[in-house]
N, CA, C and O atoms as a Tinker XYZ file with bonds, in Angstrom:
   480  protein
     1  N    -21.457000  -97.673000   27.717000    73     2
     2  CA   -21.025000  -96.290000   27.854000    64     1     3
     3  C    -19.846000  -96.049000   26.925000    63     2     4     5
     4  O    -19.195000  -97.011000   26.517000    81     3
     5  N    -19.445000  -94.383000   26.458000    73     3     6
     6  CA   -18.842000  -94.234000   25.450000    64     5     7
     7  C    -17.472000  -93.530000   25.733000    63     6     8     9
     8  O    -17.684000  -92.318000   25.740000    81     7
     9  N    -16.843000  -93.660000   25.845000    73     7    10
    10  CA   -15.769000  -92.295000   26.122000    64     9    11
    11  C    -14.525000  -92.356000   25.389000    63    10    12    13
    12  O    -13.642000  -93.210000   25.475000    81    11
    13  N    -14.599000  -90.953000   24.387000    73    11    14
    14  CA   -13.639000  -90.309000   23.723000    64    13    15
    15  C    -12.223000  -89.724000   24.759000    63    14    16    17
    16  O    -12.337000  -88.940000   25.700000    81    15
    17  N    -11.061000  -90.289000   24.321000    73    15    18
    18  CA   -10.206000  -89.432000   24.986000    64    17    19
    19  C     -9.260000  -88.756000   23.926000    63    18    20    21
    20  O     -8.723000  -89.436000   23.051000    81    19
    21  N     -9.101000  -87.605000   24.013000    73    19    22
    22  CA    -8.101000  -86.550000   22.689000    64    21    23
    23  C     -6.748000  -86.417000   23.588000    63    22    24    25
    24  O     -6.736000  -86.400000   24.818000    81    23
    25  N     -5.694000  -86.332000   22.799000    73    23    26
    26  CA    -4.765000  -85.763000   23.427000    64    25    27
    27  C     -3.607000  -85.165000   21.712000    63    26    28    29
    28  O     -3.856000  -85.249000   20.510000    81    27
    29  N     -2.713000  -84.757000   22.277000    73    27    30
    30  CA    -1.854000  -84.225000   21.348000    64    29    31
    31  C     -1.829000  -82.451000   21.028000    63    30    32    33
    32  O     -1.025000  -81.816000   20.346000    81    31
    33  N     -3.108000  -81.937000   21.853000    73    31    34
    34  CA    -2.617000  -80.452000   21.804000    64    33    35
    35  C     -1.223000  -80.040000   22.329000    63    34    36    37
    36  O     -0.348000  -80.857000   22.620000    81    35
    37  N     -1.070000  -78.428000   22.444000    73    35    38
    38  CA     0.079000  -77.837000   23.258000    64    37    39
    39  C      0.317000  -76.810000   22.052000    63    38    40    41
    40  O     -0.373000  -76.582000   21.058000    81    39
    41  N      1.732000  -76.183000   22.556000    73    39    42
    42  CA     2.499000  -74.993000   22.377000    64    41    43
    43  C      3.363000  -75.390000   21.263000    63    42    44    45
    44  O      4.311000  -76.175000   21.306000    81    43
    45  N      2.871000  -74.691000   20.182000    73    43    46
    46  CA     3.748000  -74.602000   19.070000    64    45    47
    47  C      3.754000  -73.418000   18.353000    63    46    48    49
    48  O      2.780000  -72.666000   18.349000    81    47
    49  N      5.293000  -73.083000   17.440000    73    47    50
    50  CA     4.997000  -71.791000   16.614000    64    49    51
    51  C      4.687000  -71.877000   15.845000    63    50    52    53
    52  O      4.588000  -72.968000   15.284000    81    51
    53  N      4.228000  -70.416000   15.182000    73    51    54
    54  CA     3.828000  -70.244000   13.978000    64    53    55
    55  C      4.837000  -71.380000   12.278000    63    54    56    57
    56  O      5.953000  -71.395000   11.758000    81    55
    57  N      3.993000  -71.831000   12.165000    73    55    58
    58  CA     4.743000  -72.250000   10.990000    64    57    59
    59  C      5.011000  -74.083000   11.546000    63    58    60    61
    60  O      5.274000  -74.868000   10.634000    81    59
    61  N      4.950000  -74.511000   12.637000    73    59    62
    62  CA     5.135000  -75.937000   13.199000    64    61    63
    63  C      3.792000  -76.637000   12.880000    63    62    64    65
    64  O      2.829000  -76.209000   12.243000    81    63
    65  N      4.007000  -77.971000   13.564000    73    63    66
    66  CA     2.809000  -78.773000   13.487000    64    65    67
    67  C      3.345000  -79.592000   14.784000    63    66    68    69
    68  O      4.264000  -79.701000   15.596000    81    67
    69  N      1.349000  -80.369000   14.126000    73    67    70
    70  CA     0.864000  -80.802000   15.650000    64    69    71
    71  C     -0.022000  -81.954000   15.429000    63    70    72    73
    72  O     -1.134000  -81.566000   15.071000    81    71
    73  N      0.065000  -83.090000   15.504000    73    71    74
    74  CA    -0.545000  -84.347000   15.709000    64    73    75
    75  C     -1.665000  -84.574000   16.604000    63    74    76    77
    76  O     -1.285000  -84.854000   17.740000    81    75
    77  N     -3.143000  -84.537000   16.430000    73    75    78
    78  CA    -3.786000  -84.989000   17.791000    64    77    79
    79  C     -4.542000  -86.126000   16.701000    63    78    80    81
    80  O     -4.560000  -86.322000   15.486000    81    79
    81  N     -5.385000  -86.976000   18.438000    73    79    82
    82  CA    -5.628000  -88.120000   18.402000    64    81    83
    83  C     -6.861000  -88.109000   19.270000    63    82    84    85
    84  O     -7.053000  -87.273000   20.152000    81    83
    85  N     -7.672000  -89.078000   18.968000    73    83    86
    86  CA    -9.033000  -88.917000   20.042000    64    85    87
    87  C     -9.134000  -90.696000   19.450000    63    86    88    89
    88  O     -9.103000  -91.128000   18.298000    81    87
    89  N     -9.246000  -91.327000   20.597000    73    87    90
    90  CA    -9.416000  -92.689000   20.712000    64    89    91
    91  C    -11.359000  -92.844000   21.297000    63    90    92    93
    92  O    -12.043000  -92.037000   21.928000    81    91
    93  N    -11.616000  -93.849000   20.889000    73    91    94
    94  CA   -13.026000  -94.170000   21.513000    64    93    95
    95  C    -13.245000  -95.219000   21.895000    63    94    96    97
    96  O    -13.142000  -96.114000   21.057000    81    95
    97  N    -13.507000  -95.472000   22.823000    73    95    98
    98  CA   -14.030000  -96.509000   23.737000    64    97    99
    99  C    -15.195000  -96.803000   24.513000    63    98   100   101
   100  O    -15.812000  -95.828000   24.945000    81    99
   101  N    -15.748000  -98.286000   24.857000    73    99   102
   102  CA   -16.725000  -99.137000   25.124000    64   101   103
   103  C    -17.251000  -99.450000   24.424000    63   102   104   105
   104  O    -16.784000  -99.630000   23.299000    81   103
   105  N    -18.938000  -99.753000   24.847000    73   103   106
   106  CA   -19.566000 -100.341000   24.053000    64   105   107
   107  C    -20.015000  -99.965000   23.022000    63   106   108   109
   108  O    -21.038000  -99.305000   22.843000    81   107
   109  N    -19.011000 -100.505000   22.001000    73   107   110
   110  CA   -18.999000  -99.334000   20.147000    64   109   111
   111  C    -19.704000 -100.416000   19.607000    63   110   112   113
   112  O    -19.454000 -101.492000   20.150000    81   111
   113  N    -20.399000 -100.431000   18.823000    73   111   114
   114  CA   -21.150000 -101.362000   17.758000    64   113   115
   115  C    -20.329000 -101.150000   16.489000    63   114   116   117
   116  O    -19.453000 -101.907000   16.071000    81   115
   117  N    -20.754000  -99.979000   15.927000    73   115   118
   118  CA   -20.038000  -99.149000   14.620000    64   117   119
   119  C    -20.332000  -97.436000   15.466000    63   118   120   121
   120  O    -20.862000  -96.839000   16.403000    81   119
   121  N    -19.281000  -97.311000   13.917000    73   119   122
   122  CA   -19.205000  -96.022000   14.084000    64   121   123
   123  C    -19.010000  -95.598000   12.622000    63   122   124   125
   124  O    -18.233000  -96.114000   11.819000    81   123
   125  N    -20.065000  -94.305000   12.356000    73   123   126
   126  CA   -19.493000  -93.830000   11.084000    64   125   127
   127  C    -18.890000  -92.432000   10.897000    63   126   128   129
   128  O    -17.890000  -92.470000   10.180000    81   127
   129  N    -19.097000  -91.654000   11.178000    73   127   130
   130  CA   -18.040000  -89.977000   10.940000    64   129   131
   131  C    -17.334000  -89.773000   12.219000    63   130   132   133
   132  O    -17.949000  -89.692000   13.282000    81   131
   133  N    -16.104000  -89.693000   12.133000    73   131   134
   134  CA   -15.262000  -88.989000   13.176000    64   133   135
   135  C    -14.315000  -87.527000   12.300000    63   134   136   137
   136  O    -13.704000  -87.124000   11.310000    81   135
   137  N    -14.868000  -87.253000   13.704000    73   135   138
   138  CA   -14.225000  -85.474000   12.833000    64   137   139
   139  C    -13.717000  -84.512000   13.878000    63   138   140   141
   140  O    -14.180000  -84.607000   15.015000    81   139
   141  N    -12.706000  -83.490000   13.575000    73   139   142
   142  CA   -12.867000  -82.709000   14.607000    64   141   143
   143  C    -13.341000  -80.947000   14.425000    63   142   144   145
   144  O    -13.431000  -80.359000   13.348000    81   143
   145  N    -13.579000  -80.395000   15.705000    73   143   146
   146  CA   -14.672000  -79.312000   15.474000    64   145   147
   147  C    -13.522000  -78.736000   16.518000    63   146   148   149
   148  O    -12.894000  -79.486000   17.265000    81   147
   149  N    -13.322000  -77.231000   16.464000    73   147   150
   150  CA   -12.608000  -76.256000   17.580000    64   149   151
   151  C    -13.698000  -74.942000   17.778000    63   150   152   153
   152  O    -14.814000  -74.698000   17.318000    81   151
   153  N    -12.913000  -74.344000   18.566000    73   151   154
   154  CA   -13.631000  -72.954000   19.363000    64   153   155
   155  C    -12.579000  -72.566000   19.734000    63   154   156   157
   156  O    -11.823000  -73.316000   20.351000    81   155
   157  N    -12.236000  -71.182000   19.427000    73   155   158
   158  CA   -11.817000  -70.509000   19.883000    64   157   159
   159  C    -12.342000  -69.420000   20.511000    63   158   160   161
   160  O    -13.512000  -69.143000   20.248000    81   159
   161  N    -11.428000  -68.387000   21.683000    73   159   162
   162  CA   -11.959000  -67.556000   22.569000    64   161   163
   163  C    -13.307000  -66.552000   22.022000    63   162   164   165
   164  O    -12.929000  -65.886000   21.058000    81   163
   165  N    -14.026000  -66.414000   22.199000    73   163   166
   166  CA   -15.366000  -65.982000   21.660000    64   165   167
   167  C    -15.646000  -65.704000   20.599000    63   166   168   169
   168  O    -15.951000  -64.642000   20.055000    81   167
   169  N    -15.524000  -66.841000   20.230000    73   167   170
   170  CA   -16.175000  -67.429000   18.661000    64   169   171
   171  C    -17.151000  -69.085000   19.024000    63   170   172   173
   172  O    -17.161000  -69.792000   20.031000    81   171
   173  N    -17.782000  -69.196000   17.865000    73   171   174
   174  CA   -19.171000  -70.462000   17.647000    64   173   175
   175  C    -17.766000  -71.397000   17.387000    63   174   176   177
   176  O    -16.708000  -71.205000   16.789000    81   175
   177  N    -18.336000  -72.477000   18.148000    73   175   178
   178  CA   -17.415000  -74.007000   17.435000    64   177   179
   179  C    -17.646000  -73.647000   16.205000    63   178   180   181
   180  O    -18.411000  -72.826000   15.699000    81   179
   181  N    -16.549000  -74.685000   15.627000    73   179   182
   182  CA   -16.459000  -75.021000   13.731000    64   181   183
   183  C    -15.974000  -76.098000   13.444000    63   182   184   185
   184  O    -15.198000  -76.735000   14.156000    81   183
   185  N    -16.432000  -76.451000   12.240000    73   183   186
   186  CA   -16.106000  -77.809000   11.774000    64   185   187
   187  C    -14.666000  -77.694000   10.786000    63   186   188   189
   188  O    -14.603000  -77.225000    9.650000    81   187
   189  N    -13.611000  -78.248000   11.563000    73   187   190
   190  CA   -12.467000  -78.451000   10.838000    64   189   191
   191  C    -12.269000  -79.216000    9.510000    63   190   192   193
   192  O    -11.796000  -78.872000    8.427000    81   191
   193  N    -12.837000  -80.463000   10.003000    73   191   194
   194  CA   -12.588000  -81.946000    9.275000    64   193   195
   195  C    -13.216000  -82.789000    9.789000    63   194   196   197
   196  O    -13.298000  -82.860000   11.016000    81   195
   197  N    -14.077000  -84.006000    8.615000    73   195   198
   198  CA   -14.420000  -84.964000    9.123000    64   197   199
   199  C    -14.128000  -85.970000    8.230000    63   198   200   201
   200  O    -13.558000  -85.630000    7.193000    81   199
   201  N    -14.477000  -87.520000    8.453000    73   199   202
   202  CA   -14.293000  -88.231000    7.379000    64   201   203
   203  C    -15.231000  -89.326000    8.063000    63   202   204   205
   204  O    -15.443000  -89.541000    9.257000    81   203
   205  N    -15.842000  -90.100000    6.633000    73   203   206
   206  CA   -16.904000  -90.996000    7.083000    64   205   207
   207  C    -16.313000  -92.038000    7.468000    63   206   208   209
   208  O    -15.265000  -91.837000    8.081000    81   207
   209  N    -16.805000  -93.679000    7.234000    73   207   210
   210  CA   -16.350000  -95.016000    7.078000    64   209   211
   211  C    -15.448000  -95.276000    5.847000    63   210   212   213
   212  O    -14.308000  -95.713000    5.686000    81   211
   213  N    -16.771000  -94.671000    4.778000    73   211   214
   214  CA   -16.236000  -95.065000    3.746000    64   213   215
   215  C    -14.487000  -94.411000    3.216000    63   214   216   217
   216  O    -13.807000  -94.811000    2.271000    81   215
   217  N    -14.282000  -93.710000    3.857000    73   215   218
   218  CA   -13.092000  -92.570000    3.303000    64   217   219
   219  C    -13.095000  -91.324000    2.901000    63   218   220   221
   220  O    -12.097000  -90.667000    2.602000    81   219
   221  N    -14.819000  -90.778000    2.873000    73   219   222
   222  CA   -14.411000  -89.691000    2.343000    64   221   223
   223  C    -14.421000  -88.760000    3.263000    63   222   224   225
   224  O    -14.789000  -88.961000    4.420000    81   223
   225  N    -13.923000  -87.420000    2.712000    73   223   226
   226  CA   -13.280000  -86.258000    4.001000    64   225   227
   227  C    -14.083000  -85.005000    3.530000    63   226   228   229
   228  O    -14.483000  -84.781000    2.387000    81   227
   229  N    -14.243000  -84.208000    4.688000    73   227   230
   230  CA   -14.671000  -83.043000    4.369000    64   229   231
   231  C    -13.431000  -81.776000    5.145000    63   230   232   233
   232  O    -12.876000  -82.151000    6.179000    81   231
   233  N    -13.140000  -80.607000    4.691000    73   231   234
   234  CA   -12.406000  -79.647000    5.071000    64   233   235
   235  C    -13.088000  -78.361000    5.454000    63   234   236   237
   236  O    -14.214000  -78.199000    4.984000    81   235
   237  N    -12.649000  -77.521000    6.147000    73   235   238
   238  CA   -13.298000  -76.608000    6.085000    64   237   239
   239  C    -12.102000  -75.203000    5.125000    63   238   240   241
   240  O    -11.087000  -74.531000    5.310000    81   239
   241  N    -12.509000  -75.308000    4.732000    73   239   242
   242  CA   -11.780000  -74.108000    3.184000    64   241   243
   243  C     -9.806000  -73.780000    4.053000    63   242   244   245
   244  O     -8.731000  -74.017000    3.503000    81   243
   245  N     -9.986000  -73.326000    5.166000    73   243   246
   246  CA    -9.205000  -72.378000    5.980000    64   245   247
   247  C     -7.960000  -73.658000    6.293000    63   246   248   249
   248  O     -6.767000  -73.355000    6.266000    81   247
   249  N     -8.259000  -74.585000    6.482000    73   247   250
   250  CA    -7.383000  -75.799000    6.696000    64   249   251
   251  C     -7.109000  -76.603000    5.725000    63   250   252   253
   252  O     -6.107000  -77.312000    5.808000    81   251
   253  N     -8.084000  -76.665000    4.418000    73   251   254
   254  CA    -7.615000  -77.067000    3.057000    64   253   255
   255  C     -5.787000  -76.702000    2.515000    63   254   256   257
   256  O     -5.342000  -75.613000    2.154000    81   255
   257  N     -5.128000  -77.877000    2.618000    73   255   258
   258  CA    -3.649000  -78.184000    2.257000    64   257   259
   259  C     -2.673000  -77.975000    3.333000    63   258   260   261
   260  O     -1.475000  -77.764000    3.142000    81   259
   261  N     -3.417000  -78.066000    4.799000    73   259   262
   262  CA    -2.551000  -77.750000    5.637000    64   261   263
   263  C     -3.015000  -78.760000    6.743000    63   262   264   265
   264  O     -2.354000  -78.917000    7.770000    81   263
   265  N     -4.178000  -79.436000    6.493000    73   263   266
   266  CA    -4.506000  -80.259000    8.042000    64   265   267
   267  C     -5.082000  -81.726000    7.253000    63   266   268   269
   268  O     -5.794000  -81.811000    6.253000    81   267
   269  N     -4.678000  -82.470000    7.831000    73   267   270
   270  CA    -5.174000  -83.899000    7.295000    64   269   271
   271  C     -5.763000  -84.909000    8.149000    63   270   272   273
   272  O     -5.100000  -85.486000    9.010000    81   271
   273  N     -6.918000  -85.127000    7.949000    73   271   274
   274  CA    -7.837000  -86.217000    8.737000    64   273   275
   275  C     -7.535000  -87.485000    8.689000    63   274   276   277
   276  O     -7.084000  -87.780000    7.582000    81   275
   277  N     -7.586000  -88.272000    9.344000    73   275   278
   278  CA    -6.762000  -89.755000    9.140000    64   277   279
   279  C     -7.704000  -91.111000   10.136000    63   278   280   281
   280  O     -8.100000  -90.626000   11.196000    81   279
   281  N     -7.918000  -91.937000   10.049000    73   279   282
   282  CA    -8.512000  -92.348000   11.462000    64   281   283
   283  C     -8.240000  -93.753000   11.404000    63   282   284   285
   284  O     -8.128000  -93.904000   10.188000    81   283
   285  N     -8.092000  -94.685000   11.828000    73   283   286
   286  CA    -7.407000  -96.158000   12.462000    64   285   287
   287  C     -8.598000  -96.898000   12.685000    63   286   288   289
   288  O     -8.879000  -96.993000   13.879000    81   287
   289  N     -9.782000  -97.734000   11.498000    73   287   290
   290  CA   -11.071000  -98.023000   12.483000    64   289   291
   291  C    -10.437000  -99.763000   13.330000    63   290   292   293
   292  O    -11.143000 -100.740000   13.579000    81   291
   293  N     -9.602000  -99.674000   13.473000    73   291   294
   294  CA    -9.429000 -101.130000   13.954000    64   293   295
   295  C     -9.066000 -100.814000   15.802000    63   294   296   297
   296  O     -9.182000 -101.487000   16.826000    81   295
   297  N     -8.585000  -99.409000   15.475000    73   295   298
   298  CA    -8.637000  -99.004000   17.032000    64   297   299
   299  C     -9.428000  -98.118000   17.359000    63   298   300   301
   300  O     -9.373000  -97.657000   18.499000    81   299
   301  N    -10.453000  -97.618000   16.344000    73   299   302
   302  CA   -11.475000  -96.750000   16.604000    64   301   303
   303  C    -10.577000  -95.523000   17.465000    63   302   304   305
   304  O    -10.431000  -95.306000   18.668000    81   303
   305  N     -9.923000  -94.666000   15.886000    73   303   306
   306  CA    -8.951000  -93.340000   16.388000    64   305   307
   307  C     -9.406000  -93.027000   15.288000    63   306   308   309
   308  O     -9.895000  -93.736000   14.408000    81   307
   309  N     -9.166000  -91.451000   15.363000    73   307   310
   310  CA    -9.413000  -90.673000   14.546000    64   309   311
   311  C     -8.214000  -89.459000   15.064000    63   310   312   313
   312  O     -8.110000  -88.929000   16.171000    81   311
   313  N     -7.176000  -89.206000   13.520000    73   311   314
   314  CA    -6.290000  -88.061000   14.080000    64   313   315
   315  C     -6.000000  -86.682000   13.420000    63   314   316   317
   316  O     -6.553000  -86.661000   12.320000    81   315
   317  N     -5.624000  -86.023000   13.568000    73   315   318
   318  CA    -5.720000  -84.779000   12.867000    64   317   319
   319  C     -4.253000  -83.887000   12.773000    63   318   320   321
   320  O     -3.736000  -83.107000   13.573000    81   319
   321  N     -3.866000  -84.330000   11.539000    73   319   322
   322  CA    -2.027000  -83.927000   11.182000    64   321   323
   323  C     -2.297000  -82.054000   10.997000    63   322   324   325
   324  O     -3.002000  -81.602000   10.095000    81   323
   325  N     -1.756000  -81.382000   11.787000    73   323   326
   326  CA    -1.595000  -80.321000   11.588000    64   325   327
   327  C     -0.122000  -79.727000   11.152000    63   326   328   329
   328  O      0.987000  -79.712000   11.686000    81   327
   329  N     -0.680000  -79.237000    9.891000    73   327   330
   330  CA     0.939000  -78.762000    9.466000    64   329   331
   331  C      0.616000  -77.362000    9.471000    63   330   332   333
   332  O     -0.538000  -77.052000    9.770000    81   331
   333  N      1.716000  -76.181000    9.097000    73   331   334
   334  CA     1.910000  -75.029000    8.531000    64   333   335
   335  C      0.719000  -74.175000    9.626000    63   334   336   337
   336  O     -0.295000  -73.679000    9.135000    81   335
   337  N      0.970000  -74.102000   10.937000    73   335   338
   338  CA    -0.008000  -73.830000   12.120000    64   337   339
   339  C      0.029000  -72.215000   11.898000    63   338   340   341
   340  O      1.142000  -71.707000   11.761000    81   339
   341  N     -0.966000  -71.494000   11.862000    73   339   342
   342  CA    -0.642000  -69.912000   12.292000    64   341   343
   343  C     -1.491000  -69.738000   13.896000    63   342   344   345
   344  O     -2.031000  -70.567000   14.629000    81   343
   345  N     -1.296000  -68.261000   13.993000    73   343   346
   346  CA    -1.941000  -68.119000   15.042000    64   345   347
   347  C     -3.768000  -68.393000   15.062000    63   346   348   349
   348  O     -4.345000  -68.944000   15.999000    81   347
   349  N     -4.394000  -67.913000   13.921000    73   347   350
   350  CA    -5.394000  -67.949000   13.578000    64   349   351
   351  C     -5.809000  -69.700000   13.955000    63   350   352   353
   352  O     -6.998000  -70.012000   14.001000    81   351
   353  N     -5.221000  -70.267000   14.091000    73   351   354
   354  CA    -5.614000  -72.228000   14.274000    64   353   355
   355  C     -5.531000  -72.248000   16.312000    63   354   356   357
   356  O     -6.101000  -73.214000   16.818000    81   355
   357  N     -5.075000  -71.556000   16.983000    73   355   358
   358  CA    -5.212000  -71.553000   18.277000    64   357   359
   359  C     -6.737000  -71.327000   18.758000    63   358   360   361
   360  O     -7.364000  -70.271000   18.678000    81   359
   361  N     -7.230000  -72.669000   19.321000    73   359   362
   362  CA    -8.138000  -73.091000   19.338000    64   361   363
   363  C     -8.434000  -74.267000   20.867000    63   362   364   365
   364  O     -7.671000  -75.096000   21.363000    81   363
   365  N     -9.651000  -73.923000   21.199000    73   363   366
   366  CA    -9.691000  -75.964000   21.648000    64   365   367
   367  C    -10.086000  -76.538000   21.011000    63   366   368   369
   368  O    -11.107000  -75.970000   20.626000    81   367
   369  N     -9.935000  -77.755000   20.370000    73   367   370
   370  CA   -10.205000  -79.173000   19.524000    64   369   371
   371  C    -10.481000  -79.715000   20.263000    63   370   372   373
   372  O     -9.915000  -79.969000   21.327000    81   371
   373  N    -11.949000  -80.184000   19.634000    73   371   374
   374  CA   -12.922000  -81.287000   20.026000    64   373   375
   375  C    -12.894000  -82.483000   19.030000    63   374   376   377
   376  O    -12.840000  -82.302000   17.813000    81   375
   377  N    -12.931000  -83.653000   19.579000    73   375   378
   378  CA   -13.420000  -84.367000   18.408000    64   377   379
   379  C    -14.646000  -84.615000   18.815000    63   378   380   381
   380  O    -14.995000  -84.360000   19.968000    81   379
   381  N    -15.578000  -85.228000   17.775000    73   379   382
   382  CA   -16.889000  -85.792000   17.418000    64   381   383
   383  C    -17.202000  -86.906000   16.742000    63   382   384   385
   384  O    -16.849000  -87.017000   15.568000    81   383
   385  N    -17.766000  -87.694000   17.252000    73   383   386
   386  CA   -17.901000  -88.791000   16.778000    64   385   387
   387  C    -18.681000  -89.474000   16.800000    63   386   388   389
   388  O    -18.840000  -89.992000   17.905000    81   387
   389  N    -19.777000  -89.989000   15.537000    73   387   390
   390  CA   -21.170000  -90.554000   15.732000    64   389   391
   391  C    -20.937000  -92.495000   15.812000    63   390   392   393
   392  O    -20.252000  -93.297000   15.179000    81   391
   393  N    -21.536000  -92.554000   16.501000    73   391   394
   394  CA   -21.105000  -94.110000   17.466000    64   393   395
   395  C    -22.742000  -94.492000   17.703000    63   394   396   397
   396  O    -23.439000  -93.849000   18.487000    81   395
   397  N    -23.188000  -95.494000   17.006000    73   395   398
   398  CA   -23.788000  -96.839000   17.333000    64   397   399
   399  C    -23.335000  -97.817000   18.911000    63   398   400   401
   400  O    -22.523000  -98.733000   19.035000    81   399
   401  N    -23.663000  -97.579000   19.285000    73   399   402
   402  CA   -23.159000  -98.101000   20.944000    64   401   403
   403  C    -24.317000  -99.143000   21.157000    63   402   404   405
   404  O    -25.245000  -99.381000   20.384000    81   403
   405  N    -24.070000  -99.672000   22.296000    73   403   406
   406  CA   -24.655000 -100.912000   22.300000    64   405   407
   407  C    -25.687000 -100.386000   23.659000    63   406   408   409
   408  O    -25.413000  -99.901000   24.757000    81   407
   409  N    -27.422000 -100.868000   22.753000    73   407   410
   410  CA   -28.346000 -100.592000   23.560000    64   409   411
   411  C    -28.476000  -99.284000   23.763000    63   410   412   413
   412  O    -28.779000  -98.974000   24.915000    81   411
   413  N    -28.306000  -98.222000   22.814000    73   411   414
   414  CA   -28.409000  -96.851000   22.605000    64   413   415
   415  C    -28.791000  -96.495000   20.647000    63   414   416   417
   416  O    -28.464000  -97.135000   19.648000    81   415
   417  N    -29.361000  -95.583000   20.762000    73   415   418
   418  CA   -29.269000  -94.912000   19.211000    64   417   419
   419  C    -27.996000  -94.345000   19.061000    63   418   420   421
   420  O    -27.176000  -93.838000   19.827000    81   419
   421  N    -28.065000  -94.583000   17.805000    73   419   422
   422  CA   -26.992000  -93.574000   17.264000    64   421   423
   423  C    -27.042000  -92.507000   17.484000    63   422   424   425
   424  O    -28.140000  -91.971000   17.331000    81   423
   425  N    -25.829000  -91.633000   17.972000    73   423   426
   426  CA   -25.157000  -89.917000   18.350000    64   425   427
   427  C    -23.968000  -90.345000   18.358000    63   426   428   429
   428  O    -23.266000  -91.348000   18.486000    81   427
   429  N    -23.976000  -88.319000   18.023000    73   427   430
   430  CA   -22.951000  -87.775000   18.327000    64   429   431
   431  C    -22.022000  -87.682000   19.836000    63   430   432   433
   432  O    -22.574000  -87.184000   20.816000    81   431
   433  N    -20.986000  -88.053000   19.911000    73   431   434
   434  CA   -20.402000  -88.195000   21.079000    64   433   435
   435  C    -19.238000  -87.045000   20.890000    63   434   436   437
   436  O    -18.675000  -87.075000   19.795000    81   435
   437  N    -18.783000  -85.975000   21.879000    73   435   438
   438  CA   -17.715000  -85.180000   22.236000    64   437   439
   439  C    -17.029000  -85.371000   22.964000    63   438   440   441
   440  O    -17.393000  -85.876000   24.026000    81   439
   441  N    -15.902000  -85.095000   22.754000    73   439   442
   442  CA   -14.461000  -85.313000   23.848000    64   441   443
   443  C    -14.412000  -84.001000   24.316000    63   442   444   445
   444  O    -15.013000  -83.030000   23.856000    81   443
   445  N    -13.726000  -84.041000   25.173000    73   443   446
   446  CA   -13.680000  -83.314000   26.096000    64   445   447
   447  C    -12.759000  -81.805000   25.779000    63   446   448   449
   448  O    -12.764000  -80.855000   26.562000    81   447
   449  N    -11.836000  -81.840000   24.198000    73   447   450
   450  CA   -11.256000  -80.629000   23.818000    64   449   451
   451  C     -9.589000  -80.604000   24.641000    63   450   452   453
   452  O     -9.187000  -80.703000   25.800000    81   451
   453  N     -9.112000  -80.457000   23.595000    73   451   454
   454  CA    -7.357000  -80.265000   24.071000    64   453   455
   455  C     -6.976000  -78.966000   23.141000    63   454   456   457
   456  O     -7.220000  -78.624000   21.984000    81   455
   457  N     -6.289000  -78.452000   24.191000    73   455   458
   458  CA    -6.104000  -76.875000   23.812000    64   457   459
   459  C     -4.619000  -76.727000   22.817000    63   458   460   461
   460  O     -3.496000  -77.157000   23.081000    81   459
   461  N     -5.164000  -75.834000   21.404000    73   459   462
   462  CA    -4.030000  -76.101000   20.931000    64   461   463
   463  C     -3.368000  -74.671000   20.923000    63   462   464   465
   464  O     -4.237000  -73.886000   20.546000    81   463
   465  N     -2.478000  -74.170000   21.118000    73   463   466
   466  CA    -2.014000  -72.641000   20.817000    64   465   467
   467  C     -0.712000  -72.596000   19.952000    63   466   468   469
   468  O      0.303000  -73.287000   20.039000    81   467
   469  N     -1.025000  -71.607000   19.112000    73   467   470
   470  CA     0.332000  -71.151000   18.073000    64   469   471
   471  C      0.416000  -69.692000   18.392000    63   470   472   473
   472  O     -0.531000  -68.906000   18.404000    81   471
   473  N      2.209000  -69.321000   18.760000    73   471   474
   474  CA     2.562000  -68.337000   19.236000    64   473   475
   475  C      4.177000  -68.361000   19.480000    63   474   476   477
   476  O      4.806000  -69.250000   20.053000    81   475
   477  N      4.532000  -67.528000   19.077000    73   475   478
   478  CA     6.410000  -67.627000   19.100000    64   477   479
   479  C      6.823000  -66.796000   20.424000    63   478   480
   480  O      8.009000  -66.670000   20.729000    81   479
């Protein structure tokens, strides 16, 4: 069994930053893309950022020079540096993460979302 835990949302202003983290645990074999995806109040999830094994990253245009994907595979983390926050980034963050688990196919696995809000 697999379980993602995120933490590092909360209350920050416009113009601050914000560190989150989504750790994964059990039976991991490999794992190759960890990324994170948000939703905000009635809007479709979206893909923020992801990054494979190998290193490479994807952005989504709106967070290009302001959010940075990072991930630890020795502790199987994946984190997400938020700088230069506006209101427009108040969101819940999900991470996602495709995991080889043991005695399962490969999927996508979701955490459970930590709420981030920017607001002075």
């Amino acid at each position: 069994q697999v379980r993602l835990v995120e933490s590092g949302g909360g209350l920050v202003q416009p113009g601050g930053s914000l560190r989150l983290s989504c750790a994964a645990s059990g039976s991991i074999l490999s794992i190759n893309m960890m990324g994170w995806y948000r939703q905000a109040p009635g809007k479709q999830r979206e893909l923020v950022a992801s990054m494979v094994t190998g290193g490479s990253t994807n952005y989504a245009d709106y967070v290009k020079g302001r959010f940075t994907i990072s991930r630890d595979n020795a502790k199987n983390t994946v984190y997400l540096q938020m700088n230069s926050l506006e209101p427009e980034d108040t969101a819940v963050y999900y991470c996602n993460v495709h995991i080889q688990a043991l005695g399962a196919f490969g999927m996508p696995y979701w955490g459970r979302g930590t709420l981030v809000t920017v607001s002075s």
